[in-house]
Amino acid sequence: MNALTHYKLANQQIRYSFINVLTGSDLSSRRLALMAAKSKNDGPGVWLTGCVHGEEVGGIAIVQEIFKKLKKEPLLQGAVYAFPLMNPMGFEIVSRSIGVSSDDLNRTFPGNPKGSLAERIADKVFTTIMGTNPALVLDLHNDWTQSIPYTLIDPYPGAEHKEAYEKVKEYAEQTGFVVINEQEEADDRDDLKRTLSGSLLLKNVPAITLELGEAYVVNEQNVEEGVKAIWNILMRLGMVNPSEQTMDYSIPAELRGKILHYSHQPVSSASGIIRFKVKPGQLVKKEQPIAKIYNVFGKLEQTLVADRDGIVLGHADSSVALPGEPIVSFGFI
Ligand SMILES: [Zn+2]
């Protein structure tokens, strides 16, 4: 680990450094940037991780904004760590995978030092995080272009991890976003294990995924919302001054404190052009039309209606409908 920058304030140190992950055939090194802000007072360690999927760039900007804030308002206690860019090779070619292979880095956790390249990177990330005995890990992702920020929690990992899972639910609520559970219980332990958040949970480390709007381009509004959500959690942990920020919940009052279930049903059963009838963030009632699919002559082929009451999280990046393709994603009550 070699330090790049070192800021020293009276009660806090900020250090930017690298972790080597790979030496290239030209002997260049691929490294992961590591950021750390440490208070001189002991306290919880919180991790921010960004860009595990190379095209999900918003988290990098959020990490940068958090550290800018920490330079002005040093931590009262504890430490904030960040891997702002976990997948630099994917980032540079704007790819979800790690670039040199089609592996999804977020399906290779907790990694393996003797495994595939993705597993080796995952192992470096995972062991570094675990080495700090973290209180919480916030993994920053992006979703469809037209989507609202929401908080994703893992399926219930079983009684032996209940304590960490209770904390996950508590922190998730503090983000102020809609809280979504992809599945109530993991039907396959391996599913849970392969993601960063799931692997951490199985080590009893509370971890949450924040889906903060669109991928590819940094959306300033979503950066602002992400920073607020993270700052609110740091505030509630007593790590930053509670003075300035009051949380403004971006979700309808009736959804606060609830855990919703994710669904992108109904999917299309026709081919054609999609005309969306709902907007991200909109509340929907069961049987409400959500999209219409027309054939090339403008004849209506299908009207999709909501399965249940819920909120629209986002809609597809394109208006091309093919049978079986997801069109709208929901959080259902
Ligand atoms: Zn992602």
Coordinates of C-alpha atoms and ligand atoms in Angstrom, one line a residue:
M1 CA 0.0 0.0 0.0
N2 CA 1.5 3.3 -1.0
A3 CA 0.0 6.6 0.2
L4 CA -0.8 9.3 -2.3
T5 CA -2.1 12.0 -0.2
H6 CA -2.2 12.6 3.5
Y7 CA -4.3 15.3 5.1
K8 CA -3.9 15.9 8.8
L9 CA -6.4 17.9 10.7
A10 CA -6.4 18.3 14.4
N11 CA -8.7 15.4 15.1
Q12 CA -8.7 13.5 11.9
Q13 CA -6.4 12.0 9.3
I14 CA -7.4 11.5 5.7
R15 CA -5.3 9.2 3.6
Y16 CA -5.6 8.2 -0.1
S17 CA -3.6 5.1 -1.1
F18 CA -3.7 2.1 -3.3
I19 CA -4.0 -1.7 -3.2
N20 CA -2.3 -3.6 -5.9
V21 CA -4.5 -6.1 -7.7
L22 CA -2.7 -7.0 -10.9
T23 CA 0.6 -6.5 -12.7
G24 CA 0.0 -6.2 -16.5
S25 CA 2.1 -7.8 -19.2
D26 CA 3.8 -4.4 -19.7
L27 CA 4.6 -4.5 -16.0
S28 CA 2.2 -1.7 -15.3
S29 CA 0.2 -2.2 -12.1
R30 CA -3.6 -2.1 -11.7
R31 CA -4.5 -0.8 -8.4
L32 CA -7.6 0.0 -6.4
A33 CA -7.8 3.4 -4.9
L34 CA -8.5 3.4 -1.2
M35 CA -9.7 6.4 0.8
A36 CA -9.8 6.6 4.6
A37 CA -10.8 9.3 7.0
K38 CA -10.0 8.4 10.6
S39 CA -10.9 10.3 13.7
K40 CA -8.6 10.3 16.6
N41 CA -11.6 9.1 18.7
D42 CA -12.4 5.4 18.4
G43 CA -15.8 4.6 16.9
P44 CA -17.6 2.7 14.2
G45 CA -16.0 2.0 10.9
V46 CA -18.2 2.6 7.8
W47 CA -17.3 1.6 4.3
L48 CA -18.5 3.1 1.0
T49 CA -17.9 1.0 -2.1
G50 CA -18.6 2.2 -5.6
C51 CA -18.5 1.1 -9.2
V52 CA -18.3 -2.7 -8.8
H53 CA -20.2 -2.6 -12.1
G54 CA -18.0 -0.5 -14.4
E55 CA -20.9 1.5 -16.0
E56 CA -22.4 2.5 -12.6
V57 CA -20.4 5.6 -12.1
G58 CA -22.6 7.7 -9.8
G59 CA -21.1 6.1 -6.6
I60 CA -17.6 7.4 -7.4
A61 CA -18.9 11.0 -7.3
I62 CA -20.9 10.3 -4.1
V63 CA -17.7 9.0 -2.3
Q64 CA -15.8 12.1 -3.5
E65 CA -18.5 14.4 -2.1
I66 CA -18.6 12.6 1.2
F67 CA -14.8 13.0 1.6
K68 CA -15.0 16.7 0.6
K69 CA -17.5 17.2 3.4
L70 CA -15.3 15.3 5.8
K71 CA -12.4 17.7 5.1
K72 CA -14.6 20.5 6.2
E73 CA -16.5 18.7 9.0
P74 CA -14.1 16.1 10.4
L75 CA -15.4 13.0 12.0
L76 CA -16.3 13.1 15.7
Q77 CA -15.4 9.5 16.1
G78 CA -14.7 6.4 14.1
A79 CA -13.6 6.0 10.5
V80 CA -15.0 6.2 7.0
Y81 CA -13.3 4.1 4.3
A82 CA -14.0 3.9 0.6
F83 CA -13.2 1.9 -2.5
P84 CA -14.6 4.5 -4.9
L85 CA -13.8 2.4 -8.0
M86 CA -13.8 -1.3 -7.4
N87 CA -13.8 -2.1 -11.1
P88 CA -11.3 0.3 -12.9
M89 CA -10.9 -2.0 -15.9
G90 CA -14.7 -2.1 -16.5
F91 CA -15.0 1.6 -15.9
E92 CA -12.5 2.5 -18.6
I93 CA -14.4 0.6 -21.2
V94 CA -17.8 1.5 -19.7
S95 CA -18.6 -2.2 -19.1
R96 CA -20.5 -3.9 -16.3
S97 CA -18.0 -6.8 -16.3
I98 CA -14.3 -6.5 -15.4
G99 CA -13.5 -6.0 -19.1
V100 CA -10.8 -8.6 -19.6
S101 CA -13.4 -11.3 -18.9
S102 CA -17.2 -11.3 -18.8
D103 CA -17.2 -12.0 -15.1
D104 CA -19.6 -9.8 -13.0
L105 CA -17.4 -8.8 -10.1
N106 CA -20.5 -8.6 -7.8
R107 CA -21.1 -12.3 -8.3
T108 CA -17.6 -13.4 -7.3
F109 CA -17.5 -12.4 -3.6
P110 CA -16.1 -13.2 -1.1
G111 CA -13.5 -13.9 -3.8
N112 CA -10.5 -16.3 -3.8
P113 CA -6.8 -15.3 -3.9
K114 CA -6.1 -18.3 -6.1
G115 CA -9.3 -18.0 -8.3
S116 CA -10.2 -16.1 -11.5
L117 CA -9.1 -12.5 -11.9
A118 CA -12.5 -11.3 -10.8
E119 CA -12.3 -13.6 -7.7
R120 CA -8.8 -12.2 -6.9
I121 CA -10.0 -8.6 -7.1
A122 CA -13.1 -9.6 -4.9
D123 CA -10.8 -11.2 -2.4
K124 CA -8.6 -8.0 -2.1
V125 CA -11.7 -5.9 -1.6
F126 CA -13.3 -8.3 0.8
T127 CA -10.3 -9.0 3.0
T128 CA -9.4 -5.3 3.2
I129 CA -13.0 -4.4 4.3
M130 CA -13.1 -7.3 6.9
G131 CA -9.7 -6.3 8.2
T132 CA -11.2 -3.0 9.5
N133 CA -13.9 -4.8 11.6
P134 CA -16.6 -2.6 9.9
A135 CA -19.9 -1.6 11.5
L136 CA -21.6 -1.0 8.2
V137 CA -20.9 -1.3 4.4
L138 CA -22.8 0.8 1.9
D139 CA -22.4 -0.5 -1.6
L140 CA -23.3 2.1 -4.2
H141 CA -25.0 1.0 -7.5
N142 CA -27.0 2.5 -10.4
D143 CA -30.1 1.2 -12.1
W144 CA -32.1 2.0 -15.2
T145 CA -31.9 5.5 -16.6
Q146 CA -35.4 6.3 -15.5
S147 CA -35.4 5.2 -11.9
I148 CA -35.7 6.6 -8.4
P149 CA -33.0 6.1 -5.7
Y150 CA -33.9 3.1 -3.5
T151 CA -32.3 0.9 -0.9
L152 CA -31.9 -2.8 -1.5
I153 CA -31.6 -5.3 1.3
D154 CA -30.6 -8.9 1.0
P155 CA -32.9 -11.8 1.7
Y156 CA -33.1 -13.0 5.3
P157 CA -29.8 -14.9 5.8
G158 CA -31.0 -17.2 8.6
A159 CA -31.2 -17.1 12.4
E160 CA -27.4 -17.2 12.9
H161 CA -27.1 -13.8 11.1
K162 CA -30.2 -12.3 12.6
E163 CA -28.5 -9.6 14.6
A164 CA -26.6 -8.2 11.5
Y165 CA -29.9 -8.4 9.5
E166 CA -31.8 -6.4 12.1
K167 CA -29.2 -3.7 11.8
V168 CA -29.4 -3.8 8.0
K169 CA -33.1 -3.0 8.3
E170 CA -32.5 -0.2 10.8
Y171 CA -29.8 1.5 8.6
A172 CA -31.9 1.0 5.5
E173 CA -34.7 3.0 7.0
Q174 CA -32.2 5.8 7.8
T175 CA -31.3 6.3 4.2
G176 CA -34.8 7.9 3.7
F177 CA -35.3 5.9 0.5
V178 CA -37.8 3.3 -0.4
V179 CA -36.5 0.0 1.1
I180 CA -36.8 -3.0 -1.2
N181 CA -36.2 -6.7 -0.4
E182 CA -35.5 -8.6 -3.6
Q183 CA -36.7 -11.8 -1.9
E184 CA -37.8 -12.5 1.6
E185 CA -35.6 -15.5 2.1
A186 CA -32.7 -16.8 0.1
D187 CA -33.8 -19.9 -1.7
D188 CA -30.2 -20.5 -2.6
R189 CA -27.4 -19.7 -0.1
D190 CA -25.0 -19.3 -3.1
D191 CA -27.0 -16.3 -4.4
L192 CA -26.5 -14.5 -1.2
K193 CA -22.9 -15.4 -1.0
R194 CA -21.8 -14.2 -4.3
T195 CA -22.6 -10.5 -3.9
L196 CA -20.5 -8.1 -1.8
S197 CA -23.4 -7.3 0.5
G198 CA -24.6 -10.9 0.9
S199 CA -21.0 -12.2 1.6
L200 CA -20.6 -9.5 4.3
L201 CA -23.9 -10.4 5.9
L202 CA -22.9 -14.0 6.1
K203 CA -19.9 -12.7 8.1
N204 CA -22.3 -10.8 10.3
V205 CA -21.4 -7.4 8.9
P206 CA -24.4 -5.2 8.1
A207 CA -24.3 -4.3 4.4
I208 CA -26.8 -2.4 2.2
T209 CA -27.0 -1.8 -1.5
L210 CA -28.0 1.7 -2.6
E211 CA -29.4 1.9 -6.1
L212 CA -29.0 5.5 -6.9
G213 CA -30.7 6.3 -10.2
E214 CA -29.1 6.0 -13.6
A215 CA -25.9 4.4 -14.7
Y216 CA -23.4 5.7 -17.3
V217 CA -23.7 9.4 -16.5
V218 CA -23.4 11.1 -13.1
N219 CA -26.8 12.5 -12.2
E220 CA -26.2 15.5 -9.8
Q221 CA -29.6 15.1 -8.2
N222 CA -29.0 11.5 -7.3
V223 CA -25.5 12.4 -6.0
E224 CA -27.1 14.9 -3.7
E225 CA -29.7 12.4 -2.5
G226 CA -27.0 9.7 -2.0
V227 CA -24.8 12.1 0.0
K228 CA -27.7 13.0 2.2
A229 CA -28.7 9.4 2.8
I230 CA -25.1 8.5 3.8
W231 CA -24.6 11.6 5.9
N232 CA -27.8 10.8 7.8
I233 CA -26.5 7.4 8.7
L234 CA -23.1 8.9 9.8
M235 CA -25.1 11.4 11.9
R236 CA -27.2 8.7 13.5
L237 CA -24.0 6.7 14.4
G238 CA -22.7 9.8 16.1
M239 CA -19.8 10.1 13.6
V240 CA -20.7 13.6 12.3
N241 CA -22.2 16.6 13.8
P242 CA -26.0 16.4 13.9
S243 CA -26.4 20.2 13.5
E244 CA -26.9 21.0 9.8
Q245 CA -28.9 18.3 8.1
T246 CA -32.4 17.2 8.7
M247 CA -33.5 14.2 6.7
D248 CA -35.9 15.0 3.9
Y249 CA -37.6 11.7 3.0
S250 CA -38.0 11.4 -0.7
I251 CA -40.7 8.8 -0.4
P252 CA -44.5 8.9 0.2
A253 CA -45.4 8.9 3.9
E254 CA -47.3 5.6 3.6
L255 CA -44.2 3.8 2.5
R256 CA -42.0 4.9 5.4
G257 CA -40.8 2.2 7.7
K258 CA -42.0 -0.5 5.4
I259 CA -40.0 -3.0 3.5
L260 CA -41.4 -3.5 0.0
H261 CA -40.8 -6.4 -2.3
Y262 CA -39.1 -6.0 -5.7
S263 CA -40.8 -7.2 -8.9
H264 CA -40.6 -6.5 -12.6
Q265 CA -43.7 -8.5 -13.3
P266 CA -45.7 -8.4 -15.5
V267 CA -43.2 -8.7 -18.3
S268 CA -44.1 -8.1 -21.9
S269 CA -45.7 -11.0 -23.8
A270 CA -45.8 -9.1 -27.1
S271 CA -43.3 -7.5 -29.4
G272 CA -43.6 -3.8 -30.4
I273 CA -43.0 -0.3 -29.1
I274 CA -43.7 0.5 -25.5
R275 CA -45.5 3.6 -24.3
F276 CA -45.1 4.0 -20.6
K277 CA -48.1 5.0 -18.6
V278 CA -46.4 5.5 -15.2
K279 CA -43.4 7.4 -14.0
P280 CA -40.6 6.4 -11.6
G281 CA -41.7 7.3 -8.1
Q282 CA -45.4 7.1 -8.8
L283 CA -47.7 5.1 -6.6
V284 CA -49.8 2.6 -8.5
K285 CA -52.9 0.6 -7.6
K286 CA -53.6 -3.0 -8.6
E287 CA -55.0 -3.2 -12.1
Q288 CA -53.7 0.2 -13.0
P289 CA -52.3 0.3 -16.6
I290 CA -48.5 0.7 -16.5
A291 CA -47.6 0.4 -20.2
K292 CA -49.1 -0.2 -23.6
I293 CA -47.4 -2.1 -26.4
Y294 CA -48.3 -1.2 -30.0
N295 CA -47.3 -3.1 -33.2
V296 CA -45.7 -1.3 -36.1
F297 CA -49.1 -0.1 -37.5
G298 CA -50.1 1.4 -34.2
K299 CA -52.5 -1.4 -33.2
L300 CA -52.6 -2.0 -29.4
E301 CA -51.1 -5.5 -28.8
Q302 CA -51.0 -5.5 -25.0
T303 CA -51.8 -3.4 -22.0
L304 CA -49.8 -4.3 -18.9
V305 CA -51.4 -3.6 -15.6
A306 CA -50.0 -3.6 -12.1
D307 CA -50.2 -6.9 -10.1
R308 CA -50.6 -5.2 -6.8
D309 CA -50.4 -1.8 -5.0
G310 CA -46.9 -0.3 -5.0
I311 CA -44.5 2.2 -6.2
V312 CA -42.8 2.4 -9.6
L313 CA -39.0 2.2 -9.1
G314 CA -38.0 2.6 -12.7
H315 CA -38.7 1.6 -16.3
A316 CA -36.7 0.0 -19.1
D317 CA -34.0 1.9 -20.9
S318 CA -35.6 1.3 -24.2
S319 CA -39.1 1.2 -25.7
V320 CA -38.4 -2.0 -27.6
A321 CA -40.7 -4.7 -26.3
L322 CA -39.9 -8.4 -26.8
P323 CA -41.7 -11.3 -25.1
G324 CA -40.4 -11.9 -21.6
E325 CA -38.6 -8.6 -21.3
P326 CA -39.0 -6.6 -18.1
I327 CA -40.7 -3.2 -18.7
V328 CA -41.3 -1.6 -15.3
S329 CA -39.9 -2.4 -11.9
F330 CA -41.9 -2.0 -8.7
G331 CA -41.7 -2.1 -5.0
F332 CA -44.9 -3.9 -3.9
I333 CA -46.4 -3.4 -0.5
Ligands
ZN1 ZN -24.8 -2.6 -10.0

